[in-house]
Coordinates of C-alpha atoms and ligand atoms in Angstrom, one line a residue:
M1 CA 12.9 -24.1 16.6
K2 CA 15.2 -22.5 14.1
R3 CA 15.4 -18.7 14.5
R4 CA 14.5 -16.9 11.2
R5 CA 16.9 -14.5 9.7
M6 CA 15.6 -10.9 9.6
I7 CA 16.2 -9.2 6.3
Y8 CA 14.8 -5.8 7.0
E9 CA 12.7 -4.0 9.6
G10 CA 10.6 -1.0 8.5
K11 CA 8.2 1.2 10.4
G12 CA 5.2 -1.1 9.9
K13 CA 6.6 -4.4 8.7
I14 CA 9.4 -6.9 9.1
L15 CA 10.8 -9.0 6.3
Y16 CA 12.3 -12.4 7.1
E17 CA 14.1 -15.0 5.0
G18 CA 11.4 -17.2 3.4
P19 CA 11.2 -21.0 3.4
E20 CA 12.5 -21.3 -0.1
P21 CA 15.1 -19.4 -2.1
G22 CA 13.5 -16.3 -3.7
T23 CA 10.8 -16.0 -1.1
L24 CA 10.4 -13.8 2.0
V25 CA 8.0 -13.7 4.9
Q26 CA 6.3 -10.3 5.4
Y27 CA 5.3 -9.7 9.0
F28 CA 2.7 -6.9 9.8
K29 CA 3.4 -5.1 13.0
D30 CA 1.0 -3.0 15.1
D31 CA 3.4 -0.1 15.1
T32 CA 2.0 3.0 13.6
S33 CA 3.9 6.1 12.6
A34 CA 3.2 9.5 11.0
L35 CA 4.6 12.9 10.5
D36 CA 7.9 11.6 9.3
N37 CA 8.1 9.3 12.3
A38 CA 7.6 12.1 14.8
K39 CA 4.3 10.5 15.9
K40 CA 4.3 6.9 17.0
A41 CA 1.9 4.4 18.6
V42 CA 1.2 0.7 18.8
I43 CA -2.4 0.0 17.9
E44 CA -3.2 -3.5 18.9
G45 CA -4.6 -5.6 16.0
K46 CA -3.8 -3.2 13.2
G47 CA -1.2 -5.5 11.7
V48 CA -3.7 -8.4 11.6
L49 CA -6.2 -6.2 9.7
N50 CA -3.6 -4.9 7.3
N51 CA -2.4 -8.4 6.6
R52 CA -6.0 -9.5 5.7
I53 CA -6.9 -6.4 3.7
S54 CA -3.6 -6.4 1.7
E55 CA -4.0 -10.2 1.0
Y56 CA -7.5 -9.6 -0.3
L57 CA -6.5 -6.6 -2.6
M58 CA -3.3 -8.2 -3.9
T59 CA -5.2 -11.4 -4.7
Q60 CA -7.9 -9.5 -6.6
L61 CA -5.2 -7.6 -8.5
N62 CA -3.4 -10.9 -9.3
L63 CA -6.7 -12.2 -10.7
I64 CA -7.0 -9.4 -13.2
G65 CA -3.4 -9.9 -14.3
V66 CA -1.5 -7.3 -12.3
P67 CA 1.7 -9.1 -11.3
T68 CA 2.4 -8.7 -7.5
H69 CA 4.9 -10.1 -5.1
F70 CA 2.1 -11.7 -3.0
M71 CA 2.0 -15.5 -2.9
R72 CA -0.2 -16.4 0.1
R73 CA -1.1 -15.5 3.6
L74 CA 0.6 -17.7 6.2
N75 CA -1.2 -16.7 9.4
M76 CA -2.7 -13.8 11.2
R77 CA 0.3 -11.5 10.8
E78 CA 2.4 -13.0 8.0
Q79 CA 2.3 -13.5 4.3
L80 CA 4.7 -15.3 1.9
V81 CA 6.0 -13.0 -0.8
K82 CA 8.4 -13.3 -3.7
E83 CA 11.8 -11.6 -3.1
V84 CA 12.1 -8.6 -5.3
E85 CA 14.6 -5.8 -5.8
I86 CA 12.6 -2.7 -4.6
V87 CA 12.5 0.3 -6.9
P88 CA 13.4 3.1 -4.5
L89 CA 10.2 5.1 -5.3
E90 CA 6.9 5.8 -3.6
V91 CA 4.3 6.1 -6.3
K92 CA 1.3 8.1 -5.3
V93 CA -2.0 8.3 -7.2
R94 CA -4.5 11.0 -6.4
N95 CA -8.1 11.1 -7.6
V96 CA -9.3 13.7 -5.1
A97 CA -7.3 16.5 -3.5
A98 CA -6.2 15.8 0.0
G99 CA -3.1 15.7 2.2
S100 CA 0.2 17.0 0.9
L101 CA -1.3 18.0 -2.5
S102 CA -3.9 20.2 -0.8
K103 CA -1.3 21.8 1.4
R104 CA 1.3 22.3 -1.4
L105 CA -1.0 23.6 -4.1
G106 CA -3.7 25.2 -1.9
I107 CA -6.5 23.0 -3.2
E108 CA -9.3 22.4 -0.8
E109 CA -9.5 18.8 0.5
G110 CA -12.2 16.9 -1.2
T111 CA -12.0 18.7 -4.5
P112 CA -12.2 16.1 -7.3
L113 CA -9.1 16.3 -9.6
P114 CA -9.6 16.9 -13.3
R115 CA -7.9 13.6 -13.9
S116 CA -6.0 11.1 -11.8
I117 CA -2.5 12.3 -11.0
I118 CA 0.6 10.2 -10.5
E119 CA 3.5 11.5 -8.4
Y120 CA 6.9 10.0 -7.6
Y121 CA 8.8 10.3 -4.4
Y122 CA 12.4 9.1 -3.8
K123 CA 12.4 6.6 -1.0
N124 CA 15.0 7.9 1.3
D125 CA 14.3 8.4 5.1
A126 CA 17.3 10.7 5.6
L127 CA 16.0 13.0 2.8
H128 CA 12.4 12.7 4.0
D129 CA 11.3 11.0 0.8
P130 CA 11.5 14.0 -1.5
W131 CA 9.1 14.6 -4.5
V132 CA 10.9 13.9 -7.8
S133 CA 10.2 13.9 -11.5
E134 CA 10.7 11.3 -14.2
E135 CA 13.8 13.2 -15.2
H136 CA 15.4 12.7 -11.8
I137 CA 14.4 9.0 -11.8
T138 CA 15.9 8.1 -15.1
A139 CA 18.9 10.5 -14.8
F140 CA 19.9 9.0 -11.5
G141 CA 19.1 5.4 -12.6
W142 CA 16.5 4.7 -9.9
A143 CA 14.4 3.2 -12.7
S144 CA 15.0 2.9 -16.4
P145 CA 12.5 4.5 -18.9
Q146 CA 11.2 1.0 -19.6
D147 CA 10.7 0.3 -15.8
L148 CA 8.9 3.6 -15.5
D149 CA 6.6 2.8 -18.5
D150 CA 5.7 -0.5 -16.8
I151 CA 5.2 1.3 -13.4
V152 CA 2.8 3.9 -15.0
N153 CA 0.8 1.3 -16.9
L154 CA 0.4 -0.9 -13.8
T155 CA -0.4 2.0 -11.6
I156 CA -3.2 3.2 -13.9
R157 CA -4.7 -0.3 -13.9
I158 CA -4.4 -0.6 -10.1
N159 CA -6.1 2.7 -9.7
D160 CA -8.9 1.9 -12.1
F161 CA -9.5 -1.5 -10.6
L162 CA -9.3 -0.5 -6.9
S163 CA -11.4 2.6 -7.4
G164 CA -14.2 0.4 -8.7
L165 CA -13.8 -2.3 -6.1
F166 CA -13.9 0.3 -3.3
L167 CA -16.8 2.2 -4.8
G168 CA -18.8 -1.1 -4.8
A169 CA -18.2 -1.2 -1.1
G170 CA -19.3 2.4 -0.6
I171 CA -15.8 3.8 -0.3
K172 CA -14.1 6.5 -2.3
L173 CA -10.4 5.8 -3.1
V174 CA -9.1 9.4 -2.6
D175 CA -5.4 8.6 -3.0
F176 CA -2.9 5.9 -2.3
K177 CA 0.8 5.0 -2.3
V178 CA 2.3 1.9 -3.9
E179 CA 5.8 0.5 -4.4
F180 CA 7.2 -1.7 -7.1
G181 CA 10.0 -4.3 -7.3
R182 CA 12.0 -6.1 -10.0
L183 CA 11.3 -9.8 -10.0
W184 CA 14.1 -11.8 -11.7
E185 CA 13.1 -15.1 -13.3
N186 CA 16.3 -16.6 -14.8
D187 CA 17.6 -13.8 -17.1
Y188 CA 14.1 -12.2 -17.4
M189 CA 13.1 -9.3 -15.3
R190 CA 9.6 -7.9 -14.8
I191 CA 8.2 -5.1 -12.6
V192 CA 5.7 -6.3 -10.0
L193 CA 3.6 -4.6 -7.3
A194 CA 5.3 -5.0 -3.9
D195 CA 4.9 -3.9 -0.3
E196 CA 1.2 -3.7 0.8
I197 CA -2.1 -2.1 0.0
S198 CA -4.0 -1.3 3.2
P199 CA -5.7 1.7 4.9
D200 CA -2.2 2.6 6.1
C201 CA -1.3 3.7 2.6
C202 CA -4.6 4.8 1.1
R203 CA -7.1 7.5 1.8
L204 CA -10.5 5.9 2.0
W205 CA -13.6 8.0 2.5
D206 CA -17.2 6.8 3.0
V207 CA -19.0 7.7 -0.3
T208 CA -21.9 9.4 1.4
T209 CA -20.6 10.9 4.6
S210 CA -16.9 11.4 3.6
E211 CA -16.0 9.8 7.0
K212 CA -12.3 8.9 7.0
L213 CA -11.7 5.1 7.1
D214 CA -7.9 5.2 6.9
K215 CA -4.6 6.2 8.7
D216 CA -5.6 9.9 8.7
R217 CA -7.6 8.9 11.8
F218 CA -4.2 8.5 13.5
R219 CA -2.4 11.3 11.8
R220 CA -5.1 13.8 12.7
D221 CA -6.0 12.5 16.2
L222 CA -9.5 11.5 15.2
G223 CA -9.4 8.2 17.1
G224 CA -11.3 5.1 16.1
L225 CA -8.6 3.7 13.8
M226 CA -9.3 0.0 14.5
E227 CA -13.0 0.6 14.0
A228 CA -12.4 2.3 10.7
Y229 CA -10.0 -0.5 9.4
S230 CA -12.5 -3.1 10.6
E231 CA -15.2 -1.3 8.7
V232 CA -13.1 -1.4 5.5
A233 CA -12.5 -5.1 6.0
R234 CA -16.2 -5.8 6.7
R235 CA -17.3 -3.9 3.6
L236 CA -14.8 -5.8 1.5
G237 CA -16.4 -9.0 2.8
I238 CA -13.2 -10.1 4.6
L239 CA -14.8 -9.9 8.1
P240 CA -18.4 -10.9 8.7
E241 CA -20.7 -8.6 10.7
S242 CA -19.4 -10.1 14.0
G243 CA -15.8 -9.3 13.2
Q244 CA -14.1 -12.7 12.8
G245 CA -14.1 -15.5 10.3
E246 CA -13.2 -16.3 6.7
A247 CA -13.4 -14.2 3.5
K248 CA -16.6 -14.2 1.6
G249 CA -16.0 -11.5 -1.0
P250 CA -17.2 -7.9 -1.3
M251 CA -20.5 -6.8 0.1
L252 CA -22.6 -4.3 -2.0
V253 CA -23.1 -1.2 0.1
K254 CA -26.1 0.7 -1.1
Ligands
5GP301 P1 0.2 12.5 1.1 O1 1.3 12.8 0.1 O2 -1.0 13.4 0.8 O3 0.7 12.7 2.5 O4 -0.2 11.0 0.9 C1 -0.8 10.5 -0.3 C2 -1.2 9.1 -0.1 O5 0.0 8.3 0.1 C3 -2.0 8.8 1.2 O6 -3.0 7.8 0.9 C4 -1.0 8.3 2.2 O7 -1.6 7.3 3.1 C5 0.0 7.6 1.3 N1 1.4 7.8 1.9 C6 2.1 8.9 1.8 N2 3.3 8.7 2.4 C7 3.3 7.4 2.9 C8 4.2 6.6 3.7 O8 5.4 7.0 4.0 N3 3.8 5.4 4.0 C9 2.6 4.9 3.7 N4 2.3 3.7 4.0 N5 1.7 5.6 2.9 C10 2.0 6.8 2.6

């Protein structure tokens, strides 16, 4: 069998050359890291769940007209995606105070924010992904003012849609991180959602109990990460009650 060419290896995923030009295979690892990579573990099966959850959320976003890099899931750990030029930004959206916002501004975790807040971080491991403003982004050319406009508009739509989708499954979308890429089609370029959307990059709290159903279970040594991710998948209708099987669509949680 021909060995695939690896394009990039990140903390949680590997990108391989795809079967056709302009495509890549995105492989979800079980590796988990936090605290700027100081804390690491391998959590068996996490990559499989993230692959399924991200497939589901990207598919739903594609259906409402949010352009994404996602094409289709190939197997338990891999999905076929369009090759894009990644915009070197982590875009975070916050609906409720938590994590670094609570720490930095002294706002108690769980406090609803007066409105959703979008923040930008420059993707650079050596600099520990510093917080930056639109001024830095356009001045240093990481994204043009038009790119940023598209990114903000897409981010607002993604937040509105996902907040409603999760709420229907009894989950509060506290905050999340997304990444965007430039997709070139002949001479035409458009900004599309890239990377993944999974409990690794979202804060998801049970609506009634505020139980954490996301990567904070690992970051804060709460245990039960696989159970939490499986619960998210189950509520989204991706896993039936027994844990295995095909997608059926979201389940209304009362
Ligand atoms: P915070 O800035 O509070 O640490 O994170 C805000 C949101 O962005 C959280 O949902 C968190 O999971 C996500 N996030 C922050 N940094 C990263 C990162 O480096 N990788 C991933 N996957 N998600 C991140």
